[in-house]
Amino acid sequence: MSEHNRGEREALCQAPVGVFDSGVGGLTVAREIMRNLPEERIVYFGDTARVPYGSKSKDTVIRYSRQIIRFLKTQGVKAIVIACNTASALALEEVEKELDLPILGVLKPGARVAAKTTRNKKIGVIGTESTINSHMYDRFIQAQDPEISVYGKACPLFVPLVEEGWLKDPVTEEVARRYLDELMHQGIDSLILGCTHYPLLRSLLRRITGESVTLVNPAYETAKELESLLKEKGLANPGGGTDGADRYQFFVSDAADKFKHFANSILPYDIETTKKINIEEF
Ligand code: DGL
């Protein structure tokens, strides 16, 4: 490799990974990337003006995802993670055909680990209405093992309850009991937390399912899969690039202060600035 090419490759490796979600939920995925790939820089976009995606149509979620990808490309990202189950279910297949960068969603990694985890071949999936109705988790799980039965349940009240901060509230517990009742009756032994907000309800859900059900958080597996993908493409950041405030950048389409407040309650460090942009311009 010539000196010039080596320089270009190094610059590319030091470019950030673009991570996007409909709002704050994808921070649970960003958090796993920060923990597992500490050398990687991140540009995060939360579509706080147009959240929720979970009740929107496929066409709309594809249009939003395309705009966000165009914005992330202006930030010079080297790869993209769709840190949103709904957008991964509805838009990934479409946008990856058009993109010249590696892109990853959260569904396949989650499905893969759940298929490995289950012993009795009965997996529950909880998520937004759009994710559950898309049956994409079922498809990915059954591609791993067609004998596995998948039981989906949409839990639309969880997102507002989490955003309200009612992570351990008795009201949330009662709602969760009602949602999970059906799945527990099916005798599932693994439960995919198929929405970015749900890992924040982990301890409450654990009380309801008991220890015999494995809770699968796709965010962790997504970070691992990102690590393999970057290595395979020769794009992993060897470190030594920017650090501190520059390492992670946050953009939103609305309510930057509210986003910052939520982010600071779940990320392992305090974010200082969140920039608001007009995503409709992209
Ligand atoms: N981030 C979304 C997901 O993982 C949940 C919030 C929404 O409905 O936009 O499906």
Tab-separated table of C-alpha atoms and ligand atoms in Angstrom:
chain	number	residue	atom	x	y	z
A	1	MET	CA	0.000	0.000	0.000
A	2	SER	CA	1.411	3.431	-0.923
A	3	GLU	CA	1.983	6.087	1.732
A	4	HIS	CA	-0.948	8.079	0.310
A	5	ASN	CA	-3.333	5.107	0.374
A	6	ARG	CA	-2.252	4.223	3.883
A	7	GLY	CA	-3.043	7.783	4.999
A	8	GLU	CA	-6.486	7.611	3.403
A	9	ARG	CA	-7.254	4.260	5.036
A	10	GLU	CA	-6.170	5.580	8.454
A	11	ALA	CA	-8.427	8.611	8.053
A	12	LEU	CA	-11.324	6.330	7.092
A	13	CYS	CA	-10.766	4.098	10.126
A	14	GLN	CA	-10.912	7.159	12.333
A	15	ALA	CA	-14.219	8.309	10.853
A	16	PRO	CA	-17.269	7.969	13.124
A	17	VAL	CA	-19.983	5.341	13.033
A	18	GLY	CA	-23.442	6.820	12.370
A	19	VAL	CA	-26.104	5.569	14.771
A	20	PHE	CA	-29.741	6.564	14.461
A	21	ASP	CA	-33.090	6.031	16.114
A	22	SER	CA	-36.518	7.622	16.238
A	23	GLY	CA	-35.457	9.392	19.453
A	24	VAL	CA	-33.792	8.528	22.735
A	25	GLY	CA	-34.265	4.733	22.660
A	26	GLY	CA	-31.283	4.088	20.413
A	27	LEU	CA	-29.058	5.390	23.197
A	28	THR	CA	-29.337	1.895	24.717
A	29	VAL	CA	-27.601	0.655	21.555
A	30	ALA	CA	-25.092	3.535	21.497
A	31	ARG	CA	-24.313	2.699	25.142
A	32	GLU	CA	-23.355	-0.881	24.192
A	33	ILE	CA	-21.189	0.376	21.321
A	34	MET	CA	-19.442	2.792	23.714
A	35	ARG	CA	-18.820	-0.018	26.207
A	36	ASN	CA	-17.671	-2.647	23.722
A	37	LEU	CA	-15.905	-0.529	21.110
A	38	PRO	CA	-14.428	2.330	23.142
A	39	GLU	CA	-12.120	3.429	20.311
A	40	GLU	CA	-14.981	4.108	17.918
A	41	ARG	CA	-16.363	7.601	17.418
A	42	ILE	CA	-20.147	7.965	17.114
A	43	VAL	CA	-22.435	10.475	15.437
A	44	TYR	CA	-25.885	9.830	16.908
A	45	PHE	CA	-29.104	11.148	15.408
A	46	GLY	CA	-32.417	10.960	17.313
A	47	ASP	CA	-35.498	11.879	15.287
A	48	THR	CA	-37.231	13.495	18.258
A	49	ALA	CA	-39.509	15.625	16.048
A	50	ARG	CA	-41.088	12.597	14.354
A	51	VAL	CA	-41.026	9.949	17.101
A	52	PRO	CA	-42.715	7.458	17.481
A	53	TYR	CA	-41.923	5.303	14.462
A	54	GLY	CA	-43.642	2.308	16.047
A	55	SER	CA	-47.109	3.270	14.818
A	56	LYS	CA	-46.051	4.573	11.377
A	57	SER	CA	-46.286	2.926	7.962
A	58	LYS	CA	-43.409	1.251	6.166
A	59	ASP	CA	-43.262	3.960	3.473
A	60	THR	CA	-42.971	6.709	6.050
A	61	VAL	CA	-40.253	4.942	8.037
A	62	ILE	CA	-38.299	4.298	4.816
A	63	ARG	CA	-38.561	7.976	3.856
A	64	TYR	CA	-37.382	9.099	7.311
A	65	SER	CA	-34.513	6.595	7.283
A	66	ARG	CA	-33.327	7.768	3.862
A	67	GLN	CA	-33.247	11.381	5.057
A	68	ILE	CA	-31.298	10.450	8.182
A	69	ILE	CA	-28.786	8.398	6.204
A	70	ARG	CA	-28.246	11.364	3.878
A	71	PHE	CA	-27.613	13.556	6.912
A	72	LEU	CA	-25.210	11.037	8.490
A	73	LYS	CA	-23.260	10.855	5.252
A	74	THR	CA	-22.669	14.612	5.451
A	75	GLN	CA	-20.923	13.863	8.761
A	76	GLY	CA	-18.470	11.537	7.010
A	77	VAL	CA	-19.540	8.307	8.725
A	78	LYS	CA	-17.802	5.065	7.716
A	79	ALA	CA	-20.707	2.743	8.653
A	80	ILE	CA	-24.277	3.039	9.916
A	81	VAL	CA	-26.182	1.287	12.697
A	82	ILE	CA	-29.976	1.501	12.667
A	83	ALA	CA	-30.423	1.541	16.434
A	84	CYS	CA	-34.194	1.251	16.197
A	85	ASN	CA	-36.105	-1.998	15.955
A	86	THR	CA	-38.952	-0.443	13.985
A	87	ALA	CA	-36.680	1.148	11.359
A	88	SER	CA	-34.593	-2.048	11.212
A	89	ALA	CA	-37.760	-4.068	10.578
A	90	LEU	CA	-39.345	-1.721	8.035
A	91	ALA	CA	-36.508	0.091	6.274
A	92	LEU	CA	-33.204	-1.787	6.459
A	93	GLU	CA	-33.813	-4.129	3.510
A	94	GLU	CA	-34.758	-1.181	1.325
A	95	VAL	CA	-32.020	1.285	2.289
A	96	GLU	CA	-29.165	-1.200	2.282
A	97	LYS	CA	-29.726	-1.787	-1.445
A	98	GLU	CA	-29.057	1.883	-2.116
A	99	LEU	CA	-26.109	2.441	0.188
A	100	ASP	CA	-22.387	2.341	-0.506
A	101	LEU	CA	-21.505	1.978	3.209
A	102	PRO	CA	-21.795	-1.014	5.563
A	103	ILE	CA	-25.113	-0.865	7.435
A	104	LEU	CA	-26.459	-2.939	10.277
A	105	GLY	CA	-29.816	-3.188	12.059
A	106	VAL	CA	-30.668	-4.623	15.470
A	107	LEU	CA	-33.052	-7.408	14.417
A	108	LYS	CA	-30.707	-9.968	12.896
A	109	PRO	CA	-28.231	-9.897	15.797
A	110	GLY	CA	-31.124	-10.216	18.276
A	111	ALA	CA	-32.745	-13.057	16.329
A	112	ARG	CA	-29.457	-14.921	16.007
A	113	VAL	CA	-28.676	-14.891	19.717
A	114	ALA	CA	-32.245	-15.806	20.694
A	115	ALA	CA	-32.177	-18.797	18.321
A	116	LYS	CA	-28.962	-19.939	20.014
A	117	THR	CA	-30.315	-19.337	23.512
A	118	THR	CA	-33.651	-21.136	23.377
A	119	ARG	CA	-33.749	-24.716	24.622
A	120	ASN	CA	-37.443	-25.486	24.168
A	121	LYS	CA	-37.684	-23.647	20.787
A	122	LYS	CA	-40.306	-21.186	22.021
A	123	ILE	CA	-39.273	-17.542	21.755
A	124	GLY	CA	-41.331	-14.492	22.708
A	125	VAL	CA	-40.752	-11.129	21.041
A	126	ILE	CA	-42.027	-7.829	22.385
A	127	GLY	CA	-41.837	-4.602	20.377
A	128	THR	CA	-43.799	-1.787	18.802
A	129	GLU	CA	-46.890	-2.498	16.713
A	130	SER	CA	-44.994	-1.993	13.452
A	131	THR	CA	-42.139	-4.295	14.479
A	132	ILE	CA	-44.449	-7.091	15.613
A	133	ASN	CA	-46.780	-6.758	12.609
A	134	SER	CA	-43.817	-6.880	10.210
A	135	HIS	CA	-43.020	-10.440	11.442
A	136	MET	CA	-39.378	-9.742	10.625
A	137	TYR	CA	-38.133	-11.225	13.913
A	138	ASP	CA	-40.081	-14.412	13.098
A	139	ARG	CA	-38.469	-14.493	9.661
A	140	PHE	CA	-34.916	-14.055	10.950
A	141	ILE	CA	-35.368	-16.548	13.795
A	142	GLN	CA	-36.898	-19.174	11.538
A	143	ALA	CA	-34.089	-18.677	9.038
A	144	GLN	CA	-31.802	-19.872	11.852
A	145	ASP	CA	-34.040	-22.777	12.819
A	146	PRO	CA	-37.459	-23.383	11.197
A	147	GLU	CA	-38.581	-25.488	14.143
A	148	ILE	CA	-38.628	-22.535	16.505
A	149	SER	CA	-42.055	-21.077	17.327
A	150	VAL	CA	-42.118	-17.303	17.704
A	151	TYR	CA	-44.789	-15.524	19.734
A	152	GLY	CA	-44.976	-11.764	19.174
A	153	LYS	CA	-46.701	-9.191	21.356
A	154	ALA	CA	-46.894	-5.459	20.678
A	155	CYS	CA	-46.469	-3.394	23.855
A	156	PRO	CA	-47.252	0.177	22.746
A	157	LEU	CA	-47.575	1.591	26.265
A	158	PHE	CA	-43.986	0.762	27.231
A	159	VAL	CA	-42.331	3.564	25.228
A	160	PRO	CA	-44.278	6.423	26.886
A	161	LEU	CA	-43.881	4.800	30.325
A	162	VAL	CA	-40.101	4.594	29.884
A	163	GLU	CA	-39.905	8.153	28.595
A	164	GLU	CA	-41.889	9.233	31.660
A	165	GLY	CA	-39.153	7.610	33.742
A	166	TRP	CA	-41.565	5.081	35.320
A	167	LEU	CA	-39.043	2.274	35.112
A	168	LYS	CA	-39.951	0.656	38.431
A	169	ASP	CA	-43.455	2.007	38.930
A	170	PRO	CA	-46.322	-0.335	39.956
A	171	VAL	CA	-48.383	1.013	37.033
A	172	THR	CA	-45.691	-0.113	34.584
A	173	GLU	CA	-45.506	-3.472	36.323
A	174	GLU	CA	-49.270	-3.974	35.992
A	175	VAL	CA	-49.148	-3.038	32.289
A	176	ALA	CA	-46.219	-5.414	31.762
A	177	ARG	CA	-48.049	-8.280	33.495
A	178	ARG	CA	-50.979	-7.876	31.148
A	179	TYR	CA	-48.772	-7.754	28.058
A	180	LEU	CA	-46.631	-10.731	29.073
A	181	ASP	CA	-49.403	-12.955	30.366
A	182	GLU	CA	-50.141	-14.430	26.929
A	183	LEU	CA	-46.468	-15.098	26.155
A	184	MET	CA	-45.857	-16.716	29.534
A	185	HIS	CA	-48.816	-19.040	28.885
A	186	GLN	CA	-47.135	-20.194	25.675
A	187	GLY	CA	-44.227	-21.467	27.778
A	188	ILE	CA	-41.497	-19.327	26.163
A	189	ASP	CA	-37.982	-19.755	27.551
A	190	SER	CA	-36.459	-16.686	25.827
A	191	LEU	CA	-37.828	-13.186	25.376
A	192	ILE	CA	-36.402	-10.691	22.892
A	193	LEU	CA	-36.588	-7.100	24.089
A	194	GLY	CA	-37.414	-5.992	20.554
A	195	CYS	CA	-37.637	-2.260	21.125
A	196	THR	CA	-34.815	0.052	22.102
A	197	HIS	CA	-36.601	1.278	25.253
A	198	TYR	CA	-37.238	-2.134	26.766
A	199	PRO	CA	-33.743	-2.906	28.118
A	200	LEU	CA	-34.458	-0.058	30.560
A	201	LEU	CA	-37.344	-2.169	31.937
A	202	ARG	CA	-35.152	-5.224	32.345
A	203	SER	CA	-35.381	-5.617	36.118
A	204	LEU	CA	-39.159	-5.125	36.116
A	205	LEU	CA	-39.614	-7.642	33.284
A	206	ARG	CA	-37.311	-10.080	35.052
A	207	ARG	CA	-39.612	-9.992	38.116
A	208	ILE	CA	-42.527	-11.028	35.896
A	209	THR	CA	-40.828	-13.691	33.780
A	210	GLY	CA	-38.732	-15.211	36.574
A	211	GLU	CA	-35.244	-16.630	36.114
A	212	SER	CA	-36.307	-19.432	33.763
A	213	VAL	CA	-36.823	-17.040	30.834
A	214	THR	CA	-33.693	-15.560	29.228
A	215	LEU	CA	-34.099	-11.884	28.357
A	216	VAL	CA	-32.320	-11.124	25.086
A	217	ASN	CA	-31.121	-7.567	24.525
A	218	PRO	CA	-30.335	-7.145	20.795
A	219	ALA	CA	-28.258	-4.026	21.563
A	220	TYR	CA	-25.396	-6.036	23.032
A	221	GLU	CA	-25.254	-8.415	20.052
A	222	THR	CA	-25.464	-5.484	17.639
A	223	ALA	CA	-22.335	-3.945	19.176
A	224	LYS	CA	-20.565	-7.294	18.795
A	225	GLU	CA	-21.714	-7.600	15.191
A	226	LEU	CA	-20.546	-4.051	14.467
A	227	GLU	CA	-17.137	-4.974	15.836
A	228	SER	CA	-16.890	-7.979	13.468
A	229	LEU	CA	-18.178	-5.979	10.508
A	230	LEU	CA	-15.645	-3.167	10.993
A	231	LYS	CA	-12.804	-5.683	11.357
A	232	GLU	CA	-13.901	-7.594	8.275
A	233	LYS	CA	-14.033	-4.402	6.186
A	234	GLY	CA	-10.713	-3.136	7.552
A	235	LEU	CA	-12.513	-0.160	9.112
A	236	ALA	CA	-11.909	-0.668	12.842
A	237	ASN	CA	-10.455	2.350	14.601
A	238	PRO	CA	-7.088	1.382	16.064
A	239	GLY	CA	-7.428	4.286	18.536
A	240	GLY	CA	-5.403	7.387	19.034
A	241	GLY	CA	-7.820	9.649	17.126
A	242	THR	CA	-9.999	12.290	18.709
A	243	ASP	CA	-11.016	11.796	22.271
A	244	GLY	CA	-13.069	13.526	24.942
A	245	ALA	CA	-15.916	15.714	23.788
A	246	ASP	CA	-15.246	15.066	20.102
A	247	ARG	CA	-15.625	11.329	20.314
A	248	TYR	CA	-19.425	11.354	20.557
A	249	GLN	CA	-21.690	13.838	18.826
A	250	PHE	CA	-25.433	14.069	19.199
A	251	PHE	CA	-27.984	15.538	16.802
A	252	VAL	CA	-31.753	15.643	17.098
A	253	SER	CA	-34.663	17.013	15.064
A	254	ASP	CA	-36.375	18.655	18.081
A	255	ALA	CA	-36.305	19.196	21.865
A	256	ALA	CA	-32.528	19.042	22.293
A	257	ASP	CA	-32.633	19.793	26.048
A	258	LYS	CA	-35.098	17.027	26.808
A	259	PHE	CA	-32.965	14.600	24.807
A	260	LYS	CA	-29.835	15.669	26.675
A	261	HIS	CA	-31.529	15.155	30.017
A	262	PHE	CA	-32.622	11.623	29.102
A	263	ALA	CA	-29.235	10.806	27.578
A	264	ASN	CA	-27.446	11.891	30.728
A	265	SER	CA	-29.626	9.560	32.787
A	266	ILE	CA	-28.640	6.469	30.809
A	267	LEU	CA	-25.200	7.014	29.262
A	268	PRO	CA	-22.028	6.275	31.219
A	269	TYR	CA	-20.896	9.914	30.870
A	270	ASP	CA	-22.580	13.315	30.625
A	271	ILE	CA	-23.110	14.762	27.160
A	272	GLU	CA	-22.519	18.462	26.875
A	273	THR	CA	-24.086	19.519	23.622
A	274	THR	CA	-26.871	18.259	21.431
A	275	LYS	CA	-27.429	20.032	18.137
A	276	LYS	CA	-30.846	20.463	16.591
A	277	ILE	CA	-31.040	20.159	12.811
A	278	ASN	CA	-33.857	20.342	10.260
A	279	ILE	CA	-33.951	16.754	9.014
A	280	GLU	CA	-36.552	17.575	6.344
A	281	GLU	CA	-33.809	19.430	4.478
A	282	PHE	CA	-31.954	16.202	3.734
B	1	DGL	N1	-37.006	3.091	18.804
B	1	DGL	C1	-38.253	2.439	18.551
B	1	DGL	C2	-38.014	0.928	18.382
B	1	DGL	O1	-37.008	0.381	18.780
B	1	DGL	C3	-39.253	2.671	19.657
B	1	DGL	C4	-39.821	4.054	19.693
B	1	DGL	C5	-40.709	4.393	18.504
B	1	DGL	O2	-41.836	3.877	18.381
B	1	DGL	O3	-40.249	5.167	17.676
B	1	DGL	O4	-38.833	0.254	17.821
